[in-house]
Structures are given as structure tokens and as C-alpha cells.
mmCIF file of N, CA and C in Angstrom:
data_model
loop_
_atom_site.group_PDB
_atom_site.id
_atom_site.type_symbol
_atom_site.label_atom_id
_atom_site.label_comp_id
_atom_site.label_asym_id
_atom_site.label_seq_id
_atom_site.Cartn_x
_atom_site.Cartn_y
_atom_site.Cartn_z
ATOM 1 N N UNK A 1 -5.503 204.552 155.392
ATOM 2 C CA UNK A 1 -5.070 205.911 155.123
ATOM 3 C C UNK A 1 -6.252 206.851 155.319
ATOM 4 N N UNK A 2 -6.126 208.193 156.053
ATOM 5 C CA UNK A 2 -6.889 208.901 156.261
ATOM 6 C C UNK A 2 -7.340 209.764 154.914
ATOM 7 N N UNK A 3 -8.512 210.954 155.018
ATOM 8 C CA UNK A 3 -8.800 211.533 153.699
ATOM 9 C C UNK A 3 -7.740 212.641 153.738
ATOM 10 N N UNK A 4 -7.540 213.416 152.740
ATOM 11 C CA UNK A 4 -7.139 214.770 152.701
ATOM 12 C C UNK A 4 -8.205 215.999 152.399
ATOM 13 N N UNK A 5 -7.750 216.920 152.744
ATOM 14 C CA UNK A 5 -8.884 218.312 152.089
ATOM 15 C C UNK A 5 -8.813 218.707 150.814
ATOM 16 N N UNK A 6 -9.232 218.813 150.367
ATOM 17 C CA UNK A 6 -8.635 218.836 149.088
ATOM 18 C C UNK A 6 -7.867 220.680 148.318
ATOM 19 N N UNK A 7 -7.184 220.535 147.924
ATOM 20 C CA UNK A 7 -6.525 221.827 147.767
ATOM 21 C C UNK A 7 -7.350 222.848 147.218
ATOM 22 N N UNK A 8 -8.157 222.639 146.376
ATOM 23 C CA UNK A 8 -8.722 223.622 145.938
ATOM 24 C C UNK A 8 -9.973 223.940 146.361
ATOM 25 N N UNK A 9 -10.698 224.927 146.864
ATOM 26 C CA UNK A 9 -12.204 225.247 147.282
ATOM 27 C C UNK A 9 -12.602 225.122 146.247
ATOM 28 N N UNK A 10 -14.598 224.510 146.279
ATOM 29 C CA UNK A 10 -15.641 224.390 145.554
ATOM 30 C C UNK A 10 -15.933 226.067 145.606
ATOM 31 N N UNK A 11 -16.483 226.408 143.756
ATOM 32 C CA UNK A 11 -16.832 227.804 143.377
ATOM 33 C C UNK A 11 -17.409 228.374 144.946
ATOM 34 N N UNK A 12 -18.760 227.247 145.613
ATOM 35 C CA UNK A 12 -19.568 227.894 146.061
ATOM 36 C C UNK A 12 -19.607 227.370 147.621
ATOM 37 N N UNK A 13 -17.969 227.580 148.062
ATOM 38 C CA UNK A 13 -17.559 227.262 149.321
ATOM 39 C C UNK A 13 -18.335 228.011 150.378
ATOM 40 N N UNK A 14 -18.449 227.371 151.439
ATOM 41 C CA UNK A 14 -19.144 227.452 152.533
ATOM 42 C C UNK A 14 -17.662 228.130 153.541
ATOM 43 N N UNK A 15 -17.734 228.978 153.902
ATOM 44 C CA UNK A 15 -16.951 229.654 154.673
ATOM 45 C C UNK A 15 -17.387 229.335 156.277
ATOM 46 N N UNK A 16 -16.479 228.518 156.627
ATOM 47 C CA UNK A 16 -16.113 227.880 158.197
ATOM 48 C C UNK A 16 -15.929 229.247 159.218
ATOM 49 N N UNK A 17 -16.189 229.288 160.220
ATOM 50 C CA UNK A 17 -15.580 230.473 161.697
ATOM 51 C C UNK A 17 -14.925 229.238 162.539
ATOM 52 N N UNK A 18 -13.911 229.916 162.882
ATOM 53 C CA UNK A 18 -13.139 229.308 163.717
ATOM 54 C C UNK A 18 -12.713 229.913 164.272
ATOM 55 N N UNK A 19 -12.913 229.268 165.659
ATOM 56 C CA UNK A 19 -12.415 229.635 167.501
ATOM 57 C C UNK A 19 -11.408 229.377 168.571
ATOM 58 N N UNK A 20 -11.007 229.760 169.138
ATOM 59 C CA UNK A 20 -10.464 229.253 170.254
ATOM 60 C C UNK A 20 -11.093 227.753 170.939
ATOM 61 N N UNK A 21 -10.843 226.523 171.232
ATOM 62 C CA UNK A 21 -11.188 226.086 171.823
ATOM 63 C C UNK A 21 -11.690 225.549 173.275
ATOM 64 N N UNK A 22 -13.112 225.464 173.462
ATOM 65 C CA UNK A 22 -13.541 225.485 174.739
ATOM 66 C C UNK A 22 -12.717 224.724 175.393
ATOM 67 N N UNK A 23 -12.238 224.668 177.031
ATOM 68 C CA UNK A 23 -11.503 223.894 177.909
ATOM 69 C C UNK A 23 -12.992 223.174 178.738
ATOM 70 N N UNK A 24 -12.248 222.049 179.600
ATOM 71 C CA UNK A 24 -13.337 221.249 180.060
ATOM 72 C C UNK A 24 -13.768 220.204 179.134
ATOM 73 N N UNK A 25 -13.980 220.318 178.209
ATOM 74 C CA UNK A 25 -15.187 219.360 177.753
ATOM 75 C C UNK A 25 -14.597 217.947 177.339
ATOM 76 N N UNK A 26 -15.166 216.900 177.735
ATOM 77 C CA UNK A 26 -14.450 215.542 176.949
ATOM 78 C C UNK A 26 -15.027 215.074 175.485
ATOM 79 N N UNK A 27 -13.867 215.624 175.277
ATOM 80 C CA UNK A 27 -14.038 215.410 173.611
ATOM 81 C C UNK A 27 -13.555 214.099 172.932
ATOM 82 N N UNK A 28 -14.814 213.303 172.405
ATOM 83 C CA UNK A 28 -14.455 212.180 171.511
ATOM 84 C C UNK A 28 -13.932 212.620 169.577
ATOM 85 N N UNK A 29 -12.955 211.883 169.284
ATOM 86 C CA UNK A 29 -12.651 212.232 168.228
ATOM 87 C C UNK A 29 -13.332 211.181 166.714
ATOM 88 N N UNK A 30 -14.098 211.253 166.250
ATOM 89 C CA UNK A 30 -15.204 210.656 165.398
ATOM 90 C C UNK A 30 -14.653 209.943 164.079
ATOM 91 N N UNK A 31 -13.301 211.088 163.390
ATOM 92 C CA UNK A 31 -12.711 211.348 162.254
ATOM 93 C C UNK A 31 -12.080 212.113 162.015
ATOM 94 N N UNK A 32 -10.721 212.217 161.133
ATOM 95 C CA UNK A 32 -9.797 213.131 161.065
ATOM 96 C C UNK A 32 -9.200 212.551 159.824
ATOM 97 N N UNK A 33 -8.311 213.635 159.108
ATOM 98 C CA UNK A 33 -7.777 213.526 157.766
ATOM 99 C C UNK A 33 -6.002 213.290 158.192
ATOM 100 N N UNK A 34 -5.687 212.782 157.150
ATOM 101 C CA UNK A 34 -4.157 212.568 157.538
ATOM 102 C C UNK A 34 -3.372 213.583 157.600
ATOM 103 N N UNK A 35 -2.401 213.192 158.655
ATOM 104 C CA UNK A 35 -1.640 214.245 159.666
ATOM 105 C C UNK A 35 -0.173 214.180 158.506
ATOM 106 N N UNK A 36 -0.393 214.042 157.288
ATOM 107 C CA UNK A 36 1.182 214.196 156.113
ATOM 108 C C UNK A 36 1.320 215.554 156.126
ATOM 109 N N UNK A 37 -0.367 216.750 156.107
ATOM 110 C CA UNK A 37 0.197 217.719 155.663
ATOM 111 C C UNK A 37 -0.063 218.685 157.251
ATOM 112 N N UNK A 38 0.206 219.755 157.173
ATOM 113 C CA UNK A 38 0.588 220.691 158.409
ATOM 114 C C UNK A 38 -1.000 221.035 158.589
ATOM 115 N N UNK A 39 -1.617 221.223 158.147
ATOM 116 C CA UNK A 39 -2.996 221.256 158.574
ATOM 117 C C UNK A 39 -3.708 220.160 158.821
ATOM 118 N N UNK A 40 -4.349 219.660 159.917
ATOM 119 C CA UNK A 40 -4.802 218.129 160.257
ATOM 120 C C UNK A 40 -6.459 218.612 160.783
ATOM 121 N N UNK A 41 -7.638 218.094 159.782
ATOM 122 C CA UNK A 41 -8.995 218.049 160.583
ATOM 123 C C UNK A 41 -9.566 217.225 161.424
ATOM 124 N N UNK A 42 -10.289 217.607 162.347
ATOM 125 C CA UNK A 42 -11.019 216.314 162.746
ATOM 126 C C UNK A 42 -12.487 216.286 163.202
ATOM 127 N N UNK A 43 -12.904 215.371 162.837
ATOM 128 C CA UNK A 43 -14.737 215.674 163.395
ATOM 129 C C UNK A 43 -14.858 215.365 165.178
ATOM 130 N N UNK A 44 -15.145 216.022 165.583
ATOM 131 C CA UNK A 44 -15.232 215.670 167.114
ATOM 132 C C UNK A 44 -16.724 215.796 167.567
ATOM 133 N N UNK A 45 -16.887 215.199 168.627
ATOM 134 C CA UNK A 45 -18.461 214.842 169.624
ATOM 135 C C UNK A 45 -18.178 215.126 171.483
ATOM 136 N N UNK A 46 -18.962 216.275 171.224
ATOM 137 C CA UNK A 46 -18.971 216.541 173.305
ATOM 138 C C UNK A 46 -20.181 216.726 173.768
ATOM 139 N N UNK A 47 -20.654 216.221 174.215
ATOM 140 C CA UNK A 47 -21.873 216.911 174.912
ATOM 141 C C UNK A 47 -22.891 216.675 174.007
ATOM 142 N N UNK A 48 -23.113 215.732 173.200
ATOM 143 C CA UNK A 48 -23.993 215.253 172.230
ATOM 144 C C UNK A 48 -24.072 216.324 171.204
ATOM 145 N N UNK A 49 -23.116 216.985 170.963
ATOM 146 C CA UNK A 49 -23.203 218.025 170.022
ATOM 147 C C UNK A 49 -21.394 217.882 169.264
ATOM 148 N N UNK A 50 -21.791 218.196 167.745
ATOM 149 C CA UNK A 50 -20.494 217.720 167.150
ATOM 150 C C UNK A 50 -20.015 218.758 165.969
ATOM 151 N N UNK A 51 -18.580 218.905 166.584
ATOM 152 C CA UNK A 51 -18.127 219.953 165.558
ATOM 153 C C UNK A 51 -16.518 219.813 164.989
ATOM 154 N N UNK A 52 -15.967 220.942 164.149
ATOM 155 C CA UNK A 52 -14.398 220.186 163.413
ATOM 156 C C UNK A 52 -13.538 220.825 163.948
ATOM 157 N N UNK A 53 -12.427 220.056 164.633
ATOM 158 C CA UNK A 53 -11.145 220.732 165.353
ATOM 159 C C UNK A 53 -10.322 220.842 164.215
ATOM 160 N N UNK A 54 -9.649 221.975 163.700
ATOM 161 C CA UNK A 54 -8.472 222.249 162.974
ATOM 162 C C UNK A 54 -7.056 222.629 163.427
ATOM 163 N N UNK A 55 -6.144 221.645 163.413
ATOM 164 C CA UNK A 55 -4.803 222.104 163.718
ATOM 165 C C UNK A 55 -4.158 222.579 162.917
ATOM 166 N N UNK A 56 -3.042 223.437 163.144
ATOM 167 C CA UNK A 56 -1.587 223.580 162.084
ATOM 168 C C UNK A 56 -0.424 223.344 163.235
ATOM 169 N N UNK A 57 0.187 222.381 162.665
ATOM 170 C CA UNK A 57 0.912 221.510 163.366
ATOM 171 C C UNK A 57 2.512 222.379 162.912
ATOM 172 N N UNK A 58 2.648 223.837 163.824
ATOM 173 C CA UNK A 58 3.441 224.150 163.920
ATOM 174 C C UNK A 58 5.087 223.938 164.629
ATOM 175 N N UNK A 59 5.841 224.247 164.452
ATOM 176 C CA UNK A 59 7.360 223.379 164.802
ATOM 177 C C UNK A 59 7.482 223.874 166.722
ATOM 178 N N UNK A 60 6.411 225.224 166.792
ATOM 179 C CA UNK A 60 6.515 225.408 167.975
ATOM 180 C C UNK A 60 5.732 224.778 168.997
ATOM 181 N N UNK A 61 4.600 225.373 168.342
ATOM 182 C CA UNK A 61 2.921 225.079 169.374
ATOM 183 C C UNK A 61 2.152 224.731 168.289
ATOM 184 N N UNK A 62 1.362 223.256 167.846
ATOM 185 C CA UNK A 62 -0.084 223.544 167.273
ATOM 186 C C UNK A 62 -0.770 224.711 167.587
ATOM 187 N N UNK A 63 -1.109 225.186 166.753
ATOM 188 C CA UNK A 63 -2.519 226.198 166.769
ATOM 189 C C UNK A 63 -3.737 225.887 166.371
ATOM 190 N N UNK A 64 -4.493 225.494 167.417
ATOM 191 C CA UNK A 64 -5.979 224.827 167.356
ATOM 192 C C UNK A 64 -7.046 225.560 167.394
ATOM 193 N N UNK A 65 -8.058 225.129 166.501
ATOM 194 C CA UNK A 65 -9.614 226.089 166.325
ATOM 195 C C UNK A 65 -10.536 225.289 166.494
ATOM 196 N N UNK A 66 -11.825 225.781 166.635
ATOM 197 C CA UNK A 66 -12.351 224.564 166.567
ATOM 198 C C UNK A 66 -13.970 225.446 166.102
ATOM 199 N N UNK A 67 -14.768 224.961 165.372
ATOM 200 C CA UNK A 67 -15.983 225.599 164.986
ATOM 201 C C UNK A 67 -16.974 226.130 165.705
ATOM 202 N N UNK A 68 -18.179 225.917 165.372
ATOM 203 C CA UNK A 68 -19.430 226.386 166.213
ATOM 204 C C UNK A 68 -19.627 224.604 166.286
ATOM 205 N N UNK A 69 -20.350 224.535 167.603
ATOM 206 C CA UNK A 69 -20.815 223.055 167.823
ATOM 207 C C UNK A 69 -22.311 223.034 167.085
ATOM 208 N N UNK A 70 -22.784 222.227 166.565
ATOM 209 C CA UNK A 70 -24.024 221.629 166.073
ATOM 210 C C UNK A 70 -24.342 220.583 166.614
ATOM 211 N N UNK A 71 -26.130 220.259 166.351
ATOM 212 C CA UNK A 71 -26.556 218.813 165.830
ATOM 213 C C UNK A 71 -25.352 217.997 165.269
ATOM 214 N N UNK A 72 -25.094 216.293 166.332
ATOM 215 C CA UNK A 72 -24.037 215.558 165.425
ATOM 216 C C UNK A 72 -24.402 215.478 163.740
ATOM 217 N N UNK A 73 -26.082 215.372 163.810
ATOM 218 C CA UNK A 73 -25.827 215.103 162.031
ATOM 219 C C UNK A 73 -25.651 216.504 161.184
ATOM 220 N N UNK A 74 -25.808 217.435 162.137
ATOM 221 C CA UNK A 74 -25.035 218.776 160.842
ATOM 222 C C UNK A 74 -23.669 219.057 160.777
ATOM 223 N N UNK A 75 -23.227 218.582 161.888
ATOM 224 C CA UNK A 75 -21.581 218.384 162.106
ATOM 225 C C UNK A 75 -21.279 217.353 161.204
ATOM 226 N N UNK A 76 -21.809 216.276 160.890
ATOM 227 C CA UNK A 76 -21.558 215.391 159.891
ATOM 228 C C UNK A 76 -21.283 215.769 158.634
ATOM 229 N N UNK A 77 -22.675 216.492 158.236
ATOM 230 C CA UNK A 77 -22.726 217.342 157.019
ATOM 231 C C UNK A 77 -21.497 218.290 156.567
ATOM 232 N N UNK A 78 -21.616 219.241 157.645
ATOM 233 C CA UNK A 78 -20.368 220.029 157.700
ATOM 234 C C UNK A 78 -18.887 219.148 157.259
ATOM 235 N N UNK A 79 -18.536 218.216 158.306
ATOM 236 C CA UNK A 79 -17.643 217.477 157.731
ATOM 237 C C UNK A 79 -17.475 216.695 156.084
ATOM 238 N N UNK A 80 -18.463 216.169 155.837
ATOM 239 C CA UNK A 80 -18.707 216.094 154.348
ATOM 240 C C UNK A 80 -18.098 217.027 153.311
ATOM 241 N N UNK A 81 -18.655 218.020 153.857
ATOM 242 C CA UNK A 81 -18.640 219.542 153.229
ATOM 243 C C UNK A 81 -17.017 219.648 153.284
ATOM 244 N N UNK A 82 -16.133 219.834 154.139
ATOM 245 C CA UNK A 82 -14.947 219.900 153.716
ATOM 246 C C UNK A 82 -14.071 218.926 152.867
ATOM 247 N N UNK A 83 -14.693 217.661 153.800
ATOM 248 C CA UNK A 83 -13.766 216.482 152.389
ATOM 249 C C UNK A 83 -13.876 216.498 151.153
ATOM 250 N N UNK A 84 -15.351 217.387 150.617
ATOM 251 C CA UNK A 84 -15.319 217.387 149.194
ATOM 252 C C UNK A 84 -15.095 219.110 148.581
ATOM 253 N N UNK A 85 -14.421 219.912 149.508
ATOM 254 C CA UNK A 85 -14.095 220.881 149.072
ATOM 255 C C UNK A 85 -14.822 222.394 149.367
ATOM 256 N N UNK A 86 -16.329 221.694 149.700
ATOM 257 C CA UNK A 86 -17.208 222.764 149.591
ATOM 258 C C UNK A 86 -17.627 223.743 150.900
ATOM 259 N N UNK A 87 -16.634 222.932 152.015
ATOM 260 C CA UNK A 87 -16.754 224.202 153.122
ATOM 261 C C UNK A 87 -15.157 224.182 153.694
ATOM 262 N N UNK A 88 -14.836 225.402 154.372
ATOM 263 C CA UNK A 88 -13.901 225.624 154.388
ATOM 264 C C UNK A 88 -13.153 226.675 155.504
#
């Protein structure tokens, strides 16, 4: 079973930007939270640089974002950071 996000933000949440996603790039998918609820994360790796794709798995079209790319290990971090609430 995958993780979930957890519903409630940490007091001292880290506020995420989210983008349109770049085309082109081959994107490996690292980690992702379970697809039960309409919002689905995932940690992704392109170009030796790693960042979090967010869907909402709408009835029409997903609507996909995807962050600023980092260092894989701050993309790691980052990912951390949402499973336990504190970025977002």
C-alpha cells in the first residue's frame, strides 16, 4: 500500500509552487502515494534532477503540476516534507 498526504498541514508548512509540466523530458517515477484519493503525488527523476508531480484525477482530464526541479537529494527532502505534512 502506498503513503497518503496527510489531511492536515504542519503549523509551519512549507508552501510548494506548482507548474505546468515541462514536455520532452523522460521522466522516471521514484514514488507516489495512493491513487484512493483524487489527488495522487509522485516523486519523479529527469535529467539527474528530481522533483513532485501532482495530479487531480479529474472525471474529465487529470490536471497535472509539477514543482521546481532540484538536487535528487532535496527533491527527496521535499518529498519527505509532504508525507509528513510539512510541505505542501
Amino acid at each position: 500500500m502506498s503513503p497518503h498526504v496527510p489531511d492536515r498541514r504542519q503549523p509551519a508548512c512549507k508552501k510548494l509552487e506548482w507548474f505546468k509540466p515541462s514536455d520532452g523530458a523522460r521522466v522516471r517515477v521514484l514514488a507516489w502515494t495512493c491513487d484512493c484519493l483524487a489527488m495522487v503525488y509522485e516523486l519523479c527523476q529527469a535529467g539527474g534532477q528530481g522533483f513532485i508531480r501532482r495530479t487531480l484525477q479529474n472525471e474529465d482530464a487529470p490536471e497535472i503540476r509539477e514543482t521546481h526541479h532540484w538536487p535528487i537529494a532535496q527533491a527527496r527532502e521535499t518529498w519527505a516534507a509532504l508525507l509528513t505534512g510539512m510541505a505542501r
